[in-house]
């Protein structure tokens, strides 16, 4: 089964082509990204961004985050590793300004939920968690990560998550153990690298080969 069929996408929810990392994405190209990004944030679900090294994933995410008003949104960005779920939780807590060396999943999860709820209910902010290099995450971490989004019996969509990584991220999310997390994905994008001619056509600039 293809990943499009697995996630129920018969057309890409996002269709972005990002170019050289040294250039900002053209707004006309990146705008569809923002629509799906905003949709995932609005309903408290997940979005998926895949692409090979240099395809512009981080650039597209920075563009999307940059369109969020700082008085309304708080975004937390972490870079994943092949470490344990505890390491991932500690990274999230560090972004929240809490440095914990605790070893209890329950304590760390409860602390993250409490801080997120304080931002949303206490400070009236909207939050988003962005995990770059998510293709490095281990299967056992994917198996548990969805529990972080469960608030008040999962009735309130408090913590939208954006996962970005290489194409093998799709494979990891296709495992049965990852399905509770994968089922929350409502938007996806695959970014193709842009060659010089395509960049020239989309950005109106002259490629190095044309100079």
XYZ file of N, CA and C in Angstrom:
633
model
N 0.845 -1.190 0.000
C 0.000 0.000 0.000
C 0.884 1.245 0.000
N 0.572 2.201 -0.863
C 1.371 3.418 -0.929
C 1.106 4.291 0.287
N 2.057 5.192 0.567
C 1.848 6.055 1.726
C 0.674 6.994 1.505
N 0.388 7.386 0.240
C -0.782 8.244 -0.018
C -2.059 7.524 0.405
N -2.179 6.254 -0.003
C -3.372 5.490 0.370
C -3.409 5.249 1.865
N -2.240 4.975 2.456
C -2.185 4.697 3.896
C -2.725 5.863 4.699
N -2.354 7.086 4.307
C -2.809 8.259 5.043
C -4.097 8.853 4.471
N -4.636 8.225 3.411
C -5.898 8.703 2.867
C -5.751 9.943 2.019
N -4.545 10.213 1.480
C -4.342 11.389 0.649
C -4.201 10.948 -0.800
N -5.148 11.344 -1.620
C -5.085 11.006 -3.033
C -4.564 12.184 -3.845
N -4.545 13.359 -3.240
C -3.807 14.496 -3.744
C -3.069 15.060 -2.554
N -1.872 15.587 -2.798
C -1.104 16.123 -1.686
C -1.841 17.275 -1.027
N -1.988 17.223 0.277
C -2.614 18.339 0.978
C -1.745 19.579 0.884
N -0.439 19.363 0.759
C 0.493 20.449 0.557
C 1.249 20.165 -0.729
N 1.552 21.183 -1.468
C 2.360 21.001 -2.657
C 3.334 22.146 -2.736
N 4.512 21.915 -2.159
C 5.493 22.973 -2.066
C 6.780 22.514 -2.713
N 7.436 23.402 -3.388
C 8.784 23.140 -3.853
C 9.655 24.248 -3.312
N 10.600 23.860 -2.476
C 11.508 24.846 -1.911
C 12.856 24.693 -2.569
N 13.532 25.790 -2.745
C 14.787 25.751 -3.476
C 15.992 25.790 -2.582
N 16.992 26.474 -3.077
C 18.264 26.581 -2.379
C 18.033 27.068 -0.963
N 18.710 26.453 0.019
C 18.548 26.855 1.411
C 18.939 28.307 1.631
N 19.710 28.883 0.700
C 20.120 30.264 0.866
C 19.061 31.256 0.444
N 17.968 30.792 -0.159
C 16.907 31.676 -0.629
C 15.640 31.430 0.176
N 14.872 32.469 0.487
C 13.564 32.238 1.102
C 12.633 31.635 0.081
N 11.671 30.824 0.507
C 10.732 30.255 -0.453
C 9.879 31.345 -1.060
N 9.570 31.204 -2.334
C 8.687 32.162 -2.969
C 7.317 32.074 -2.305
N 6.720 33.209 -1.867
C 5.433 33.150 -1.157
C 4.350 32.446 -1.949
N 4.355 32.616 -3.278
C 3.345 31.957 -4.091
C 3.473 30.454 -4.077
N 4.701 29.955 -3.880
C 4.930 28.519 -3.825
C 4.635 27.979 -2.439
N 5.034 28.734 -1.409
C 4.923 28.239 -0.036
C 3.548 28.452 0.576
N 2.700 29.262 -0.066
C 1.406 29.568 0.529
C 0.540 28.342 0.779
N 0.504 27.348 -0.158
C -0.275 26.134 0.145
C 0.196 25.438 1.408
N 1.499 25.523 1.691
C 2.025 24.946 2.920
C 1.383 25.578 4.126
N 1.262 26.904 4.083
C 0.705 27.596 5.233
C -0.754 27.204 5.454
N -1.514 27.009 4.391
C -2.923 26.646 4.534
C -3.084 25.333 5.296
N -2.323 24.328 4.896
C -2.419 23.030 5.579
C -1.806 23.096 6.973
N -0.708 23.845 7.095
C -0.068 24.058 8.398
C -1.078 24.683 9.357
N -1.750 25.737 8.892
C -2.750 26.410 9.726
C -3.909 25.479 10.069
N -4.300 24.630 9.109
C -5.410 23.709 9.355
C -5.069 22.739 10.470
N -3.863 22.177 10.423
C -3.435 21.254 11.480
C -3.395 21.958 12.825
N -2.907 23.194 12.842
C -2.850 23.950 14.092
C -4.248 24.265 14.607
N -5.131 24.615 13.692
C -6.471 25.042 14.106
C -7.263 23.925 14.765
N -7.119 22.698 14.266
C -7.909 21.602 14.831
C -7.106 20.764 15.826
N -5.856 21.171 16.082
C -5.058 20.465 17.076
C -4.589 19.103 16.632
N -4.370 18.932 15.339
C -3.966 17.634 14.805
C -2.487 17.671 14.414
N -2.114 16.842 13.444
C -0.721 16.740 13.035
C -0.580 16.967 11.542
N 0.562 17.529 11.160
C 0.921 17.656 9.750
C 2.277 17.019 9.541
N 2.500 16.566 8.338
C 3.708 15.820 8.003
C 4.386 16.499 6.823
N 5.689 16.748 6.952
C 6.479 17.339 5.871
C 7.673 16.434 5.616
N 7.770 15.896 4.394
C 8.889 15.020 4.059
C 9.670 15.596 2.890
N 10.891 15.135 2.757
C 11.763 15.577 1.668
C 13.182 15.148 1.970
N 13.963 15.004 0.926
C 15.338 14.595 1.135
C 16.175 15.766 1.632
N 17.410 15.491 1.982
C 18.310 16.532 2.473
C 18.438 17.631 1.423
N 18.255 18.873 1.867
C 18.386 20.008 0.961
C 17.129 20.353 0.189
N 16.030 19.663 0.454
C 14.797 19.928 -0.299
C 14.058 21.162 0.205
N 14.437 21.675 1.366
C 13.823 22.908 1.848
C 12.797 22.738 2.941
N 12.811 21.607 3.641
C 11.822 21.384 4.695
C 11.904 22.447 5.783
N 13.114 22.671 6.285
C 13.281 23.642 7.373
C 12.928 25.043 6.913
N 13.266 25.372 5.664
C 12.944 26.689 5.124
C 11.436 26.884 5.047
N 10.730 25.864 4.547
C 9.274 25.961 4.434
C 8.629 26.081 5.809
N 9.145 25.344 6.796
C 8.596 25.429 8.147
C 8.854 26.804 8.760
N 10.055 27.342 8.543
C 10.333 28.683 9.061
C 9.406 29.706 8.438
N 9.118 29.535 7.158
C 8.188 30.440 6.489
C 6.804 30.354 7.130
N 6.320 29.122 7.321
C 4.986 28.931 7.898
C 4.914 29.487 9.310
N 5.942 29.196 10.122
C 5.956 29.702 11.501
C 6.040 31.218 11.512
N 6.792 31.776 10.559
C 6.947 33.219 10.506
C 5.665 33.965 10.210
N 4.670 33.268 9.674
C 3.382 33.901 9.389
C 2.449 33.916 10.600
N 2.841 33.214 11.672
C 2.011 33.177 12.879
C 2.287 34.409 13.729
N 1.239 35.027 14.226
C 1.416 36.237 15.035
C 1.926 35.856 16.420
N 3.045 36.451 16.849
C 3.635 36.063 18.147
C 2.762 36.371 19.348
N 1.786 37.252 19.190
C 0.890 37.535 20.309
C -0.200 36.475 20.444
N -0.285 35.602 19.443
C -1.336 34.579 19.442
C -0.781 33.165 19.552
N 0.422 32.948 18.989
C 0.989 31.609 18.936
C 2.319 31.521 19.659
N 2.543 30.353 20.287
C 3.848 29.984 20.818
C 4.239 28.675 20.143
N 5.371 28.672 19.451
C 5.825 27.458 18.790
C 7.101 26.946 19.463
N 7.198 25.636 19.579
C 8.360 24.992 20.167
C 8.975 24.095 19.103
N 10.214 24.346 18.777
C 10.894 23.574 17.736
C 12.036 22.778 18.347
N 12.035 21.487 18.080
C 13.128 20.643 18.550
C 13.649 19.815 17.380
N 14.879 19.358 17.503
C 15.480 18.479 16.502
C 15.572 17.083 17.100
N 14.928 16.153 16.447
C 14.854 14.795 16.979
C 16.193 14.079 16.847
N 16.298 12.997 17.584
C 17.479 12.142 17.527
C 17.011 10.696 17.605
N 17.963 9.787 17.687
C 17.619 8.369 17.830
C 17.542 7.976 19.301
N 17.364 8.950 20.168
C 17.324 8.686 21.599
C 15.966 8.182 22.065
N 15.842 8.051 23.370
C 14.627 7.504 23.976
C 13.529 8.563 24.063
N 12.342 8.112 24.437
C 11.226 9.034 24.634
C 11.533 10.009 25.755
N 12.305 9.585 26.742
C 12.673 10.482 27.838
C 13.516 11.645 27.329
N 14.427 11.360 26.409
C 15.241 12.426 25.845
C 14.381 13.422 25.074
N 13.412 12.907 24.327
C 12.514 13.783 23.578
C 11.693 14.653 24.523
N 11.179 14.056 25.588
C 10.411 14.818 26.561
C 11.267 15.906 27.204
N 12.532 15.590 27.493
C 13.417 16.586 28.104
C 13.686 17.744 27.139
N 13.793 17.431 25.854
C 13.965 18.489 24.859
C 12.762 19.422 24.847
N 11.576 18.836 24.902
C 10.353 19.651 24.908
C 10.292 20.506 26.164
N 10.612 19.916 27.290
C 10.605 20.672 28.548
C 11.628 21.801 28.518
N 12.794 21.560 27.908
C 13.794 22.613 27.803
C 13.256 23.781 26.986
N 12.498 23.493 25.929
C 11.874 24.552 25.132
C 10.836 25.309 25.956
N 10.254 24.626 26.916
C 9.277 25.258 27.805
C 9.949 25.982 28.969
N 11.278 25.934 28.986
C 12.019 26.616 30.047
C 12.195 25.801 31.301
N 11.981 24.494 31.202
C 12.115 23.610 32.357
C 13.206 22.589 32.066
N 14.230 22.567 32.870
C 15.322 21.626 32.688
C 15.192 20.525 33.738
N 14.820 19.346 33.258
C 14.535 18.245 34.162
C 15.404 17.049 33.826
N 15.919 16.414 34.834
C 16.695 15.185 34.657
C 15.896 13.990 35.162
N 14.611 14.167 35.298
C 13.756 13.100 35.796
C 13.769 11.890 34.876
N 13.434 10.749 35.428
C 13.456 9.503 34.651
C 12.089 8.837 34.593
N 11.059 9.549 35.025
C 9.713 8.986 35.010
C 8.932 9.544 33.819
N 8.473 8.634 32.947
C 7.659 9.067 31.816
C 6.422 9.809 32.292
N 5.781 9.269 33.312
C 4.546 9.856 33.799
C 4.760 11.282 34.309
N 5.846 11.485 35.053
C 6.126 12.817 35.591
C 6.437 13.802 34.469
N 7.272 13.385 33.523
C 7.632 14.274 32.426
C 6.417 14.609 31.561
N 5.624 13.594 31.262
C 4.420 13.825 30.456
C 3.452 14.749 31.176
N 3.256 14.524 32.453
C 2.342 15.359 33.231
C 2.834 16.803 33.292
N 4.145 16.974 33.401
C 4.707 18.324 33.456
C 4.507 19.050 32.129
N 4.741 18.354 31.020
C 4.538 18.965 29.704
C 3.081 19.358 29.517
N 2.174 18.463 29.854
C 0.746 18.774 29.705
C 0.352 19.968 30.562
N 0.867 20.014 31.796
C 0.534 21.123 32.684
C 1.001 22.458 32.111
N 2.215 22.476 31.570
C 2.752 23.711 31.013
C 1.986 24.132 29.758
N 1.623 23.163 28.928
C 0.845 23.472 27.724
C -0.524 24.018 28.093
N -1.166 23.388 29.062
C -2.477 23.859 29.501
C -2.398 25.261 30.097
N -1.320 25.560 30.812
C -1.158 26.889 31.379
C -1.041 27.939 30.277
N -0.312 27.611 29.217
C -0.190 28.539 28.098
C -1.537 28.770 27.415
N -2.293 27.692 27.250
C -3.550 27.786 26.510
C -4.676 28.351 27.368
N -4.847 27.790 28.547
C -5.965 28.205 29.392
C -5.640 29.435 30.230
N -4.393 29.498 30.702
C -4.011 30.616 31.554
C -3.637 31.857 30.783
N -2.791 31.695 29.766
C -2.297 32.845 29.009
C -3.018 33.055 27.690
N -3.972 32.178 27.389
C -4.805 32.299 26.188
C -3.969 32.293 24.902
N -2.938 31.475 24.875
C -2.101 31.351 23.694
C -2.419 30.051 22.958
N -2.076 30.010 21.694
C -2.153 28.789 20.917
C -0.732 28.258 20.768
N -0.578 26.943 20.816
C 0.764 26.363 20.802
C 0.911 25.381 19.644
N 2.150 25.129 19.269
C 2.457 24.129 18.252
C 3.833 23.562 18.535
N 3.968 22.264 18.369
C 5.250 21.585 18.541
C 5.749 21.152 17.168
N 6.951 21.577 16.814
C 7.553 21.227 15.534
C 8.759 20.332 15.808
N 8.746 19.146 15.215
C 9.848 18.193 15.411
C 10.555 17.993 14.075
N 11.748 18.554 13.956
C 12.543 18.396 12.741
C 13.370 17.113 12.850
N 13.802 16.606 11.701
C 14.558 15.347 11.644
C 13.783 14.207 12.303
N 12.463 14.230 12.147
C 11.617 13.229 12.800
C 11.845 11.824 12.256
N 12.455 11.720 11.079
C 12.741 10.399 10.528
C 13.784 9.646 11.346
N 14.477 10.348 12.251
C 15.453 9.694 13.127
C 14.793 9.037 14.345
N 13.546 9.383 14.607
C 12.873 8.897 15.817
C 12.683 7.386 15.756
N 12.913 6.728 16.875
C 12.770 5.282 16.971
C 11.299 4.883 16.984
N 11.025 3.650 16.582
C 9.649 3.160 16.540
C 9.001 3.161 17.917
N 9.748 2.817 18.963
C 9.154 2.785 20.294
C 8.791 4.191 20.775
N 9.489 5.205 20.245
C 9.145 6.585 20.595
C 7.869 7.004 19.870
N 7.774 6.648 18.584
C 6.536 6.917 17.846
C 5.350 6.244 18.523
N 5.574 5.059 19.047
C 4.494 4.307 19.685
C 3.910 5.060 20.872
N 4.742 5.830 21.554
C 4.280 6.504 22.768
C 3.976 7.990 22.570
N 4.517 8.580 21.519
C 4.432 10.027 21.363
C 2.999 10.547 21.325
N 2.072 9.739 20.782
C 0.696 10.215 20.662
C 0.065 10.502 22.024
N 0.555 9.858 23.089
C -0.036 10.087 24.411
C 0.190 11.520 24.889
N 1.189 12.179 24.304
C 1.478 13.555 24.703
C 0.367 14.508 24.271
N -0.402 14.109 23.273
C -1.455 14.982 22.753
C -2.800 14.760 23.434
N -2.848 13.868 24.385
C -4.120 13.524 25.028
C -4.350 14.389 26.264
N -5.341 15.240 26.176
C -5.712 16.125 27.281
C -7.189 15.916 27.600
N -7.494 15.812 28.869
C -8.884 15.721 29.314
C -9.667 14.682 28.519
N -9.154 13.454 28.531
C -9.837 12.395 27.804
C -9.794 12.570 26.305
N -8.768 13.352 25.808
C -8.587 13.590 24.382
C -9.733 14.389 23.785
N -10.450 15.147 24.608
C -11.586 15.907 24.088
C -11.181 17.273 23.571
N -10.025 17.768 23.969
C -9.593 19.096 23.551
C -8.298 19.008 22.747
N -8.273 19.616 21.541
C -7.083 19.562 20.688
C -6.057 20.609 21.106
N -5.295 20.322 22.154
C -4.406 21.318 22.723
C -3.045 21.397 22.041
N -2.512 20.286 21.562
C -1.129 20.284 21.104
C -0.990 19.750 19.677
N -1.095 20.623 18.679
C -0.799 20.190 17.314
C 0.696 19.944 17.152
N 1.041 18.969 16.312
C 2.434 18.598 16.098
C 2.730 18.575 14.599
N 3.864 19.172 14.219
C 4.336 19.122 12.846
C 5.593 18.261 12.824
N 5.557 17.174 12.063
C 6.711 16.286 11.927
C 7.377 16.538 10.580
N 8.682 16.751 10.592
C 9.425 16.962 9.353
C 10.606 16.007 9.311
N 10.814 15.368 8.165
C 11.931 14.439 8.065
C 12.075 13.898 6.661
N 13.022 13.007 6.473
C 13.245 12.393 5.184
C 12.133 11.385 4.879
N 12.150 10.869 3.667
C 11.027 10.059 3.185
C 10.795 8.795 3.995
N 11.841 8.274 4.649
C 11.631 7.064 5.440
C 10.764 7.314 6.671
N 10.454 8.577 6.947
C 9.499 8.894 8.019
C 8.151 8.241 7.722
N 7.763 8.223 6.446
C 6.513 7.578 6.038
C 6.526 6.098 6.401
N 7.658 5.457 6.146
C 7.764 4.024 6.452
C 7.578 3.760 7.943
N 8.196 4.581 8.763
C 8.092 4.377 10.209
C 6.667 4.601 10.699
N 5.978 5.561 10.105
C 4.601 5.830 10.516
C 3.626 4.783 9.977
N 4.097 3.953 9.053
C 3.239 2.909 8.494
C 3.205 1.653 9.355
N 4.097 1.563 10.327
C 4.094 0.398 11.219
C 2.835 0.406 12.095
N 2.372 -0.772 12.428
C 1.174 -0.894 13.262
C 1.331 -0.165 14.596
N 2.512 -0.235 15.166
C 2.725 0.403 16.467
C 2.661 1.926 16.382
N 2.844 2.473 15.168
C 2.812 3.924 14.991
C 1.432 4.440 14.611
N 0.479 3.551 14.386
C -0.820 3.967 13.863
C -1.593 4.931 14.764
N -1.517 4.809 16.108
C -2.224 5.807 16.929
C -1.731 7.233 16.663
N -0.444 7.370 16.371
C 0.104 8.684 16.037
C -0.244 9.065 14.600
N -0.063 8.126 13.675
C -0.324 8.394 12.259
C -1.778 8.757 11.999
N -2.680 8.220 12.801
C -4.108 8.491 12.590
C -4.466 9.951 12.850
N -3.574 10.689 13.489
C -3.834 12.099 13.783
C -3.365 13.032 12.674
N -2.720 12.480 11.656
C -2.190 13.304 10.573
C -3.321 13.729 9.639
N -3.489 15.039 9.469
C -4.561 15.563 8.633
C -4.031 16.294 7.409
N -2.720 16.541 7.355
C -2.145 17.246 6.210
C -0.730 16.739 6.001
N -0.311 16.656 4.740
C 1.028 16.175 4.460
C 1.592 16.922 3.251
N 2.908 16.895 3.171
C 3.594 17.516 2.054
C 4.873 16.761 1.774
N 5.184 16.623 0.496
C 6.501 16.114 0.141
C 7.182 17.187 -0.693
N 8.337 17.620 -0.266
C 9.068 18.676 -0.943
C 10.124 18.090 -1.850
N 10.109 18.519 -3.104
C 11.140 18.124 -4.052
C 12.153 19.246 -4.154
N 13.412 18.898 -4.274
C 14.432 19.911 -4.487
C 14.203 20.597 -5.818
N 14.573 21.832 -5.899
C 14.390 22.614 -7.115
C 15.730 22.758 -7.815
N 15.773 22.409 -9.091
C 17.019 22.607 -9.831
C 17.152 24.066 -10.260
N 18.252 24.399 -10.856
C 18.513 25.800 -11.176
C 17.478 26.383 -12.124
N 17.097 25.587 -13.136
C 16.142 26.095 -14.106
C 14.787 26.330 -13.461
N 14.357 25.385 -12.576
C 13.068 25.552 -11.899
C 13.083 26.763 -10.997
N 14.213 26.972 -10.285
C 14.302 28.142 -9.414
C 14.197 29.420 -10.218
N 14.843 29.445 -11.399
C 14.783 30.618 -12.254
C 13.363 30.885 -12.714
N 12.643 29.804 -13.072
C 11.277 29.966 -13.564
C 10.326 30.430 -12.477
N 10.521 29.964 -11.220
C 9.573 30.280 -10.157
C 9.897 31.563 -9.428
N 11.187 31.909 -9.368
C 11.561 33.073 -8.575
C 11.860 34.303 -9.401
N 12.033 34.102 -10.707
C 12.341 35.243 -11.547
C 13.788 35.665 -11.458
N 14.618 34.863 -10.796
C 16.034 35.182 -10.672
C 16.815 34.438 -11.722
N 18.053 34.804 -11.880
C 18.908 34.146 -12.870
C 19.714 33.089 -12.182
N 19.697 31.884 -12.702
C 20.459 30.809 -12.090
C 21.934 31.038 -12.355
N 22.798 30.441 -11.518
C 24.220 30.631 -11.720
C 24.708 30.251 -13.111
N 24.074 29.236 -13.708
C 24.505 28.771 -15.028
C 24.160 29.760 -16.116
N 23.242 30.718 -15.817
C 22.809 31.684 -16.816
C 23.553 32.997 -16.705
N 24.344 33.147 -15.655
C 25.039 34.397 -15.450
C 26.256 34.488 -16.368
